[in-house]
Short mmCIF file of C-alpha atoms in Angstrom, two decimals:
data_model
loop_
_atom_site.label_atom_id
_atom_site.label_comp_id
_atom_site.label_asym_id
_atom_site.label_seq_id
_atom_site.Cartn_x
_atom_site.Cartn_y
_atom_site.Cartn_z
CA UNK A 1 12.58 -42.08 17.46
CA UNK A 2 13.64 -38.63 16.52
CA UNK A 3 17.34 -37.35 17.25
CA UNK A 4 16.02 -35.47 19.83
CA UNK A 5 14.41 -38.00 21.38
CA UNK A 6 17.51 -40.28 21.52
CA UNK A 7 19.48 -37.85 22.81
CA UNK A 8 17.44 -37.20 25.51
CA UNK A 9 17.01 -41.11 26.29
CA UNK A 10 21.10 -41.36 26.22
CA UNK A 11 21.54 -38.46 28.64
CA UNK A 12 19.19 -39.76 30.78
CA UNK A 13 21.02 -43.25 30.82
CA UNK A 14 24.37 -41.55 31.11
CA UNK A 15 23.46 -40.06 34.22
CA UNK A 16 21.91 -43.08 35.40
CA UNK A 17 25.00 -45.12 35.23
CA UNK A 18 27.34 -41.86 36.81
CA UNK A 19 24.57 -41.89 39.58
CA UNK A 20 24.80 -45.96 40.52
CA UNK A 21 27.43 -45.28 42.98
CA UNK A 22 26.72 -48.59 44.47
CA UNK A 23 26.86 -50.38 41.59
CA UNK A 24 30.45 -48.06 40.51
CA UNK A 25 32.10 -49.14 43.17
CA UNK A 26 31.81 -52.81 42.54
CA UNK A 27 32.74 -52.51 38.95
CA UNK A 28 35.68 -50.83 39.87
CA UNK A 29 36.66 -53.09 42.55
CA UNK A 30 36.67 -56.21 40.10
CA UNK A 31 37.80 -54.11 37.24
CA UNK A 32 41.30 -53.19 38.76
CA UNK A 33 41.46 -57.05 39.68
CA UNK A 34 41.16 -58.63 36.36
CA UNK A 35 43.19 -55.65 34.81
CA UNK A 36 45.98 -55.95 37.58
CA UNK A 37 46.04 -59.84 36.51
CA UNK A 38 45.99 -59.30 32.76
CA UNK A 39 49.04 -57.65 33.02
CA UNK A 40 50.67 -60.13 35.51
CA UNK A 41 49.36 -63.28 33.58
CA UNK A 42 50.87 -62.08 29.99
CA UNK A 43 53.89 -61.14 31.61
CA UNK A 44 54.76 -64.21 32.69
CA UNK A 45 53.61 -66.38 29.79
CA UNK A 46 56.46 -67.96 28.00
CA UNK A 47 54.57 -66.77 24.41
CA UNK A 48 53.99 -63.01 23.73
CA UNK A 49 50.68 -60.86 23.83
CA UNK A 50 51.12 -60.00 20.76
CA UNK A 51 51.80 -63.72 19.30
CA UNK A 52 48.30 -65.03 21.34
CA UNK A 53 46.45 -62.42 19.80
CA UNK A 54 47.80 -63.35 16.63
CA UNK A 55 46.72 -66.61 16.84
CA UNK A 56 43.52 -66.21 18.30
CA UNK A 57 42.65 -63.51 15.28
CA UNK A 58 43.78 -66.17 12.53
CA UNK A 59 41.91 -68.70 14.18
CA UNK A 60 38.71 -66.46 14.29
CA UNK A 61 39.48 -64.93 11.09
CA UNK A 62 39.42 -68.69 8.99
CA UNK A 63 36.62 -69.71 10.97
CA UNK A 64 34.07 -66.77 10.36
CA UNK A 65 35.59 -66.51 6.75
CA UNK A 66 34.93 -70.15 6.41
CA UNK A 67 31.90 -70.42 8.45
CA UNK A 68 29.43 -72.30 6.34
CA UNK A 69 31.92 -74.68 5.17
CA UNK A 70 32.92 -75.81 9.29
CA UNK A 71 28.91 -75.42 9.79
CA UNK A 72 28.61 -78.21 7.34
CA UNK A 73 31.24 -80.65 8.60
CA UNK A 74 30.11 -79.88 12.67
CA UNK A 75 26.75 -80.58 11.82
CA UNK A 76 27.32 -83.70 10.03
CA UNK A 77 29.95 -84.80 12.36
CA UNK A 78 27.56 -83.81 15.53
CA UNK A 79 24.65 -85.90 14.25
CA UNK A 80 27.11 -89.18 13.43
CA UNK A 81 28.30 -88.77 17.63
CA UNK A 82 24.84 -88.99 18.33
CA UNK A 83 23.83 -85.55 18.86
CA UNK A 84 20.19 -83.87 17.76
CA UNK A 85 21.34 -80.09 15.64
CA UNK A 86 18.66 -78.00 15.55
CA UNK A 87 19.22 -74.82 13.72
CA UNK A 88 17.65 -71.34 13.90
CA UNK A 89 17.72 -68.24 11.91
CA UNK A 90 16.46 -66.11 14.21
CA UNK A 91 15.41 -65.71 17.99
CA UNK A 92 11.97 -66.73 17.27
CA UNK A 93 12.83 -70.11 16.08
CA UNK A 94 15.28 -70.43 18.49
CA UNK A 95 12.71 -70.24 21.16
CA UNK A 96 10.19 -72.74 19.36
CA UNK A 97 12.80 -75.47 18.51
CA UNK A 98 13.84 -74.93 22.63
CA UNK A 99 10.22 -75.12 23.92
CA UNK A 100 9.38 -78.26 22.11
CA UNK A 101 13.13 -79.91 23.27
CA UNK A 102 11.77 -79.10 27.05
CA UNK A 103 8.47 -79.27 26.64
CA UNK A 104 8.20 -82.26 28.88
CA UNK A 105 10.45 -80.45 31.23
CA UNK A 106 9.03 -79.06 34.83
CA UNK A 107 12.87 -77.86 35.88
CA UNK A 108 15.55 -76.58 34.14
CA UNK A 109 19.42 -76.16 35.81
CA UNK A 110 21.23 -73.23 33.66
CA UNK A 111 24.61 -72.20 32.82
CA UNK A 112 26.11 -69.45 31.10
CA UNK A 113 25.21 -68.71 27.56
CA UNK A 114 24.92 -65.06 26.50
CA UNK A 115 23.28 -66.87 23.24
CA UNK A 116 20.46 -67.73 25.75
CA UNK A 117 20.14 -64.29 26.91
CA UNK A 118 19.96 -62.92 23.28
CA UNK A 119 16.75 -64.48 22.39
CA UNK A 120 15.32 -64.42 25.51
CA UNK A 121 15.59 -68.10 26.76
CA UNK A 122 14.52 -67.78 30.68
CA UNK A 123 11.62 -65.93 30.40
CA UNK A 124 10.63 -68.12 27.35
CA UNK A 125 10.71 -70.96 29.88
CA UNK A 126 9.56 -69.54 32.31
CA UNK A 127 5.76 -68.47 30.36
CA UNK A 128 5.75 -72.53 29.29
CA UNK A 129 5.57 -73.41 32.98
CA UNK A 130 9.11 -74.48 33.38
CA UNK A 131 10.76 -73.30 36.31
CA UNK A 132 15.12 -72.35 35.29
CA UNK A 133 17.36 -71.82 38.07
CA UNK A 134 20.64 -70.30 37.24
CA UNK A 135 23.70 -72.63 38.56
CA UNK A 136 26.26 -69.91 37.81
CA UNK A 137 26.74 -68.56 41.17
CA UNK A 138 26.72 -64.88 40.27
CA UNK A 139 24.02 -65.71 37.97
CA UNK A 140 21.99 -67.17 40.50
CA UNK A 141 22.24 -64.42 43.10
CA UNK A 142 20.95 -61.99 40.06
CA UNK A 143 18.89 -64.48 39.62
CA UNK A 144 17.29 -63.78 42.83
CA UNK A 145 17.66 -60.03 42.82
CA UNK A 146 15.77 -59.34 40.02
CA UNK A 147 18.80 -56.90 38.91
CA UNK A 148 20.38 -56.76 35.71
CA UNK A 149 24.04 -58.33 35.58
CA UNK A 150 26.79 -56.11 35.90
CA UNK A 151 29.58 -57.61 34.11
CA UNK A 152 30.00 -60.56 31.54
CA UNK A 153 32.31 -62.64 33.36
CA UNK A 154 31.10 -61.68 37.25
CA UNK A 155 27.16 -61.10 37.26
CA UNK A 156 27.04 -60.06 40.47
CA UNK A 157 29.62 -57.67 41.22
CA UNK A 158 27.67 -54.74 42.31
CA UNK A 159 26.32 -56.76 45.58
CA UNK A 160 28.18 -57.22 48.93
CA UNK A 161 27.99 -59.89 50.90
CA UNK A 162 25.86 -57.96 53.02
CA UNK A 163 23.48 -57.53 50.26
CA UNK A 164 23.61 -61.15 49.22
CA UNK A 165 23.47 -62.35 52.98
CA UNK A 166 19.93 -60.56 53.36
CA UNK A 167 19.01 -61.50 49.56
CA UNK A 168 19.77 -65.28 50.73
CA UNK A 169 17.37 -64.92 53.71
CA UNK A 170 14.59 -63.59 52.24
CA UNK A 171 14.37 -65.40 48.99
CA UNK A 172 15.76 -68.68 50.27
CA UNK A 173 14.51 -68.64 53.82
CA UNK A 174 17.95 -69.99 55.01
CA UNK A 175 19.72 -67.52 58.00
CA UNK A 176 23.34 -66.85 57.00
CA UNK A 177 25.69 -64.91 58.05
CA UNK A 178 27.58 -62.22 55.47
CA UNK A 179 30.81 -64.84 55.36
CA UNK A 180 31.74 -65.28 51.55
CA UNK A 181 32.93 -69.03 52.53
CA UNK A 182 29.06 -69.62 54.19
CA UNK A 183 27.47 -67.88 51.19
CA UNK A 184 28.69 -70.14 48.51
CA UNK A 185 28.10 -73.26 50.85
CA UNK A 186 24.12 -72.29 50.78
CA UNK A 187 24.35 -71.47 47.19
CA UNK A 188 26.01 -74.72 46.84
CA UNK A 189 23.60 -76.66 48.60
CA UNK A 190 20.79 -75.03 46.51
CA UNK A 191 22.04 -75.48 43.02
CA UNK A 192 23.32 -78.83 43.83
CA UNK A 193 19.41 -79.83 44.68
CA UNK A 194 18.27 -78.45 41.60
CA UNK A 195 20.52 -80.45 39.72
CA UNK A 196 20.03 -83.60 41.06
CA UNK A 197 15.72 -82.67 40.30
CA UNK A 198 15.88 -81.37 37.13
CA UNK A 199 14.59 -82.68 33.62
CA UNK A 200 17.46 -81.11 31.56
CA UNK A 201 20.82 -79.08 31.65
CA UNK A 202 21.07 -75.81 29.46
CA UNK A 203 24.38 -74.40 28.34
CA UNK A 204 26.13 -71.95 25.91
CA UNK A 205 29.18 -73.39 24.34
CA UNK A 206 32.62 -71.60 23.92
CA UNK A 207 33.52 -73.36 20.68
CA UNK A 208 32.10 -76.01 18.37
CA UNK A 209 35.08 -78.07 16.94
CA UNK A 210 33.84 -79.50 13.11
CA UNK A 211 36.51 -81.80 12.69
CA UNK A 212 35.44 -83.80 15.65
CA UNK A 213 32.03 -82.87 16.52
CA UNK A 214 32.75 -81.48 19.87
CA UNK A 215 31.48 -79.24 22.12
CA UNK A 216 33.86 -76.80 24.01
CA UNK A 217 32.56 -76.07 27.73
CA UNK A 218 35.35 -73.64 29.83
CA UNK A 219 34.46 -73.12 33.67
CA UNK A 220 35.99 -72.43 37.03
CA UNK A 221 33.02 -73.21 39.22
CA UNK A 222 32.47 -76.68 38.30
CA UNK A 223 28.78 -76.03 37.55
CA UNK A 224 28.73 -76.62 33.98
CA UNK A 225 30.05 -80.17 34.80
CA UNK A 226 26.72 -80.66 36.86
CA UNK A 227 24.71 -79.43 34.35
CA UNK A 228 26.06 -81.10 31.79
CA UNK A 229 26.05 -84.71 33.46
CA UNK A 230 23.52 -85.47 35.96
CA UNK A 231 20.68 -84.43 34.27
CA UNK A 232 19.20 -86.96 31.54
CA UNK A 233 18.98 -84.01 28.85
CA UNK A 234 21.33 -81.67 27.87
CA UNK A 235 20.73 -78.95 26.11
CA UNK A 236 23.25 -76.36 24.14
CA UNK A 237 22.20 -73.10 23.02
CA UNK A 238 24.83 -71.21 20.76
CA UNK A 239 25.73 -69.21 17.98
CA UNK A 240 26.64 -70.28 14.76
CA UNK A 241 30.10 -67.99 15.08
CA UNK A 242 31.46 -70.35 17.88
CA UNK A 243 32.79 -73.21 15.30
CA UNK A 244 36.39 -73.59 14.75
CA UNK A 245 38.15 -76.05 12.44
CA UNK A 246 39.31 -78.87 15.73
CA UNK A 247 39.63 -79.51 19.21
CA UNK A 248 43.07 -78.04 18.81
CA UNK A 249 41.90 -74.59 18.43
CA UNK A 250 39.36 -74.85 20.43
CA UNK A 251 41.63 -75.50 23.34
CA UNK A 252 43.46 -72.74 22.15
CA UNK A 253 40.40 -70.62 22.47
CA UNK A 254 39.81 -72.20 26.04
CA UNK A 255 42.49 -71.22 26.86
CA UNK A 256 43.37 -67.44 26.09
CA UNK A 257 39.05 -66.97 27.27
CA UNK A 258 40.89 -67.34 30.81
CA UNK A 259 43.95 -65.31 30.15
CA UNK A 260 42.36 -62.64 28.55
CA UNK A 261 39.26 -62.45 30.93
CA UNK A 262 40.52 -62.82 34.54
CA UNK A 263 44.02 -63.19 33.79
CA UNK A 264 44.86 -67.24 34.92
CA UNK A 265 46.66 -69.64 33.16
CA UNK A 266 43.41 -71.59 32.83
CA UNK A 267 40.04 -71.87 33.49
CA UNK A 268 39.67 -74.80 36.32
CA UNK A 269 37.64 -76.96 33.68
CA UNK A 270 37.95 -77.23 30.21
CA UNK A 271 34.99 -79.61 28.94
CA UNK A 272 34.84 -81.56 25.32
CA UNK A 273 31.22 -82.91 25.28
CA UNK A 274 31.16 -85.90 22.03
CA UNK A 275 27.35 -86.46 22.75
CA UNK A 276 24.98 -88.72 24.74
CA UNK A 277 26.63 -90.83 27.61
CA UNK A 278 27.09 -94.19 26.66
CA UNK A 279 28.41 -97.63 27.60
CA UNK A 280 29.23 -101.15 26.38
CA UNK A 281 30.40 -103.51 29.09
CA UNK A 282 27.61 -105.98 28.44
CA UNK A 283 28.17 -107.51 25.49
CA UNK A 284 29.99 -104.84 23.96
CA UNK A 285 25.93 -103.43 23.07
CA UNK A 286 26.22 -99.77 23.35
CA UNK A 287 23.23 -98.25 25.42
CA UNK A 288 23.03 -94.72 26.01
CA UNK A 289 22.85 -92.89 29.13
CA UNK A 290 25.07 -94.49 31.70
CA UNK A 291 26.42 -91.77 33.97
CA UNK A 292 25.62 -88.95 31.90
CA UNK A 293 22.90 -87.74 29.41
CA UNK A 294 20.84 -89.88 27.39
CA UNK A 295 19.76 -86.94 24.79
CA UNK A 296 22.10 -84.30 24.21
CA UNK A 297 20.67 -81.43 21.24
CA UNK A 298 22.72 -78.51 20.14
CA UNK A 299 20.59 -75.56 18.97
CA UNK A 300 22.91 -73.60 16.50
CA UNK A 301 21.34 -69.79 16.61
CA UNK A 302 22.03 -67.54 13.51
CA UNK A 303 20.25 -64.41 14.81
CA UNK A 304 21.73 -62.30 12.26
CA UNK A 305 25.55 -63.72 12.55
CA UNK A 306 25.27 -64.30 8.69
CA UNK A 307 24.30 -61.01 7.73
CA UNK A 308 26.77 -59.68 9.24
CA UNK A 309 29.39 -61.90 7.32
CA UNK A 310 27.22 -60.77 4.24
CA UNK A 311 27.25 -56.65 4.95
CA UNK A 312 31.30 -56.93 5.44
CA UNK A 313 30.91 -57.12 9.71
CA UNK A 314 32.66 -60.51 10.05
CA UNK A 315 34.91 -59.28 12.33
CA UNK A 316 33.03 -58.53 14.89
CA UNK A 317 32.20 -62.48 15.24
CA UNK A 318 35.36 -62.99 16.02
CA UNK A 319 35.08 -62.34 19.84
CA UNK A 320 35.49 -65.33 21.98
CA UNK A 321 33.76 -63.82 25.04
CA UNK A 322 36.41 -63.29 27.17
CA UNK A 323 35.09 -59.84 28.99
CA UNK A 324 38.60 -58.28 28.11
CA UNK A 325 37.38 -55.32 26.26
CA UNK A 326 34.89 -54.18 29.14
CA UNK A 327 37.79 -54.80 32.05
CA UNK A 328 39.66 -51.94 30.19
CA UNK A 329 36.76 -49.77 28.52
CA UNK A 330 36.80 -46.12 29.89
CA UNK A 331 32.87 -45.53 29.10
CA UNK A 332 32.23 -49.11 30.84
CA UNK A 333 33.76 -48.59 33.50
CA UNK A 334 31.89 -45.41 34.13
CA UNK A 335 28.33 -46.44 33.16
CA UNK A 336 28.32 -50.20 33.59
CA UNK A 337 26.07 -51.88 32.08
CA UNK A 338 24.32 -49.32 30.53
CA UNK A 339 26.68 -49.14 27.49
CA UNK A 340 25.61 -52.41 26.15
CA UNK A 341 22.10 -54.76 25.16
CA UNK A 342 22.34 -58.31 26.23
CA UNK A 343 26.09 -58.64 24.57
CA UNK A 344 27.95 -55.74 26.78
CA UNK A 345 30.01 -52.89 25.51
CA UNK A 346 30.89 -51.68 21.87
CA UNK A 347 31.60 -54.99 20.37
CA UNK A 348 28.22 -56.26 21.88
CA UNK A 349 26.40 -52.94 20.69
CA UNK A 350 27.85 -53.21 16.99
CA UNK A 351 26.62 -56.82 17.14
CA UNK A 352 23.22 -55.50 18.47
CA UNK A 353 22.85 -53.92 14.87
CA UNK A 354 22.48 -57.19 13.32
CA UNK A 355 20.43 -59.33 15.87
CA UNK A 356 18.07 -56.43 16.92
CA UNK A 357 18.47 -53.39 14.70
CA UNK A 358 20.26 -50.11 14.14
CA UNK A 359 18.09 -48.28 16.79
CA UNK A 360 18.05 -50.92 19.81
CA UNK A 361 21.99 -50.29 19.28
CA UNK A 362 21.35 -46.71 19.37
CA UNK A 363 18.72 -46.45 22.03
CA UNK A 364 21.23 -48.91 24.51
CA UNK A 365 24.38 -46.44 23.66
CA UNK A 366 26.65 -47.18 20.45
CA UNK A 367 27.15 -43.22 20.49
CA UNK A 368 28.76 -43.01 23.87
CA UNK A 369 31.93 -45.17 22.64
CA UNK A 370 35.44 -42.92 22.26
CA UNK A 371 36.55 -45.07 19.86
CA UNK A 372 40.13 -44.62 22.11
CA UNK A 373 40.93 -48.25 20.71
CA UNK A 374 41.41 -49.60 24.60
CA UNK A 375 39.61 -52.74 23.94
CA UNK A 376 41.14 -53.35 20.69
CA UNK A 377 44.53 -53.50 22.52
CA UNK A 378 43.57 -56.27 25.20
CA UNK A 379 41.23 -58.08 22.99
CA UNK A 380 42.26 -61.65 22.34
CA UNK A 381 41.39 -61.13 18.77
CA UNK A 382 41.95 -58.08 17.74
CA UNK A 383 38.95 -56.55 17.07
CA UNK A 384 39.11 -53.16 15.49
CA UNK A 385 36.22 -52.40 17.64
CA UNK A 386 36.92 -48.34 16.72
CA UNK A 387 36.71 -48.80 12.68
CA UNK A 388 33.52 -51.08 12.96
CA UNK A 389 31.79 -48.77 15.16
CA UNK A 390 32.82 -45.60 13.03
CA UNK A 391 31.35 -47.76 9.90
CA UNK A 392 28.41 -48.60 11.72
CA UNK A 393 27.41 -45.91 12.89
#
């Protein structure tokens, strides 16, 4: 592509995302909610901004510094809790090692995982003949629009419950009225059928803990906990970058994802998954799958995390996924998700160079950031989002 050419492609998606009005008016609508809570949340915490941010960054910092080291120990200590690691170097694998997991699988009940997205997990699925339905409930209702998502944290944002009242009764043949309270309750009913059907559960992970082999799930809908427990499979798809050194800072991660994303205390559920359900009350002979899953597998996706690391880019791995840095971004908040591939805004676009090139970062705008050092400010981390995207470019 010539710099004419990509000039002309960014205008045109510029003007596209100034033009969404529909779409602009959602994001701004959620946008001054999470920020109006950011600042209420931190204010009220007993411990400073500045003092979670500088324990979130140390954490982050150790564990991408010390990455292959923690792989190591989670690995070995995921396989001794009974749990199948597959790893992949790239998308590609990713998708085979996933396939062959499933490939027994007719339904497939999803959660979050951006990982997922990044290699192109659904529609992988979806060509082997499995059928995925989101549980997420913004998720889902994208899901059914066909639409891109709008946000990290809240899918669905650009519809209103007009929108999704209509969407409901044509793709789900169920009359409902626009009532947010009688949405979720047929979304509810819905996901909670596919659940109870499906073959296997897919989820991301927010953090890997190596000491103890764990498996850090945070939620407010409850859906993961489905996912994760009713089906006899469970399957996690994540990125190599999301191990920390124990459960302790895991939970610490837990818990400034919810402060820093949509400004609560806490997410409603914090998970530890171990591995496969199990129980010994005959005989004291363990046999798996009581409750829960018989088989769990964690597929650990490198993608182009360690080169990265390698080319001096660590830093940008240490993003917990939190949505912060969008909530406050000037240029996201204008264009949406147009400034962004798969892993939104200019932390997800400097990633972008690694796990799909220099010009797919380009092409989906890495030139439209200010570099006005917003999301470095709010970011649980501290990302210097501005002086990676300066040396990037």
């Amino acid at each position: 592509m010539t710099p004419k050419d990509l000039y002309r492609q960014l205008v045109k998606r510029a003007r596209e995302g100034l033009k969404d009005a529909k779409r602009r008016r959602g994001r701004k609508r959620a946008l001054k909610n999470f920020r109006e809570r950011f600042v209420n949340i931190l204010g009220k915490y007993p411990v400073s901004r500045l003092e979670l941010q500088r324990r979130i960054r140390e954490i982050r910092a150790y564990s991408i510094s010390s990455i292959e080291d923690l792989l190591r120990k989670a690995v070995n200590q995921m396989r001794e809790n009974g749990i199948v690691v597959l790893m992949a170097e790239d998308a590609n694998k990713a998708r085979k090692v996933i396939v062959e997991v499933l490939r027994n699988a007719k339904t497939v009940v999803k959660s979050k995982t951006t990982t997922g997205k990044e290699i192109g997990l659904v529609k992988t699925l979806e060509s082997s003949g499995v059928e995925v339905i989101e549980t997420d409930l913004g998720d889902r209702i994208v899901q059914l629009s066909g639409e891109p998502a709008s946000h990290t944290v809240v899918p669905a944002i650009h519809l209103t419950k007009e929108e999704i009242a209509k969407l409901f009764r044509e793709k789900l043949g169920v009359e409902v009225e626009p009532d947010i309270n009688e949405l979720v309750k047929v979304a509810r009913i819905g996901i909670r059928e596919a659940v109870l059907k499906a073959d296997a559960g897919v989820t991301g992970a927010n953090a890997v803990a190596a000491l103890e082999g764990l498996i850090c799930l945070v939620e407010n809908e409850g859906n993961q906990r489905l996912v994760t427990s009713v089906p006899v499979k469970h399957v996690v798809v994540t990125g190599v970058d999301k191990v920390v050194p124990s459960a302790k800072e895991a939970t610490e991660v837990a818990v400034c994802t919810a402060m820093f994303g949509i400004g609560t205390i806490s997410s409603s559920y914090i998970s530890f998954i171990q591995g496969p359900s199990s129980t010994a009350d005959i005989e004291l002979e363990t046999v798996k799958g009581m409750h829960g899953p018989r088989e769990v597998y964690v597929v650990l996706v490198d993608n182009g995390r360690t080169k990265a690391v390698k080319e001096g880019f660590g830093e940008v791995l240490y993003c917990i996924n939190c949505g912060s840095c969008l909530n406050f971004c000037p240029v996201y908040d204008s264009i949406g998700e147009r400034f962004g591939y798969v892993w939104l805004g200019g932390r997800g676009l400097v990633f972008t160079v690694f796990h799909a090139g220099p010009e797919k970062a380009a092409e989906n705008g890495i030139f439209f950031c200010t570099e006005c050092g917003l999301c470095t400010e709010v970011c649980p981390a501290r990302i210097n989002l501005p002086k990676l995207m300066e040396r990037v470019r």
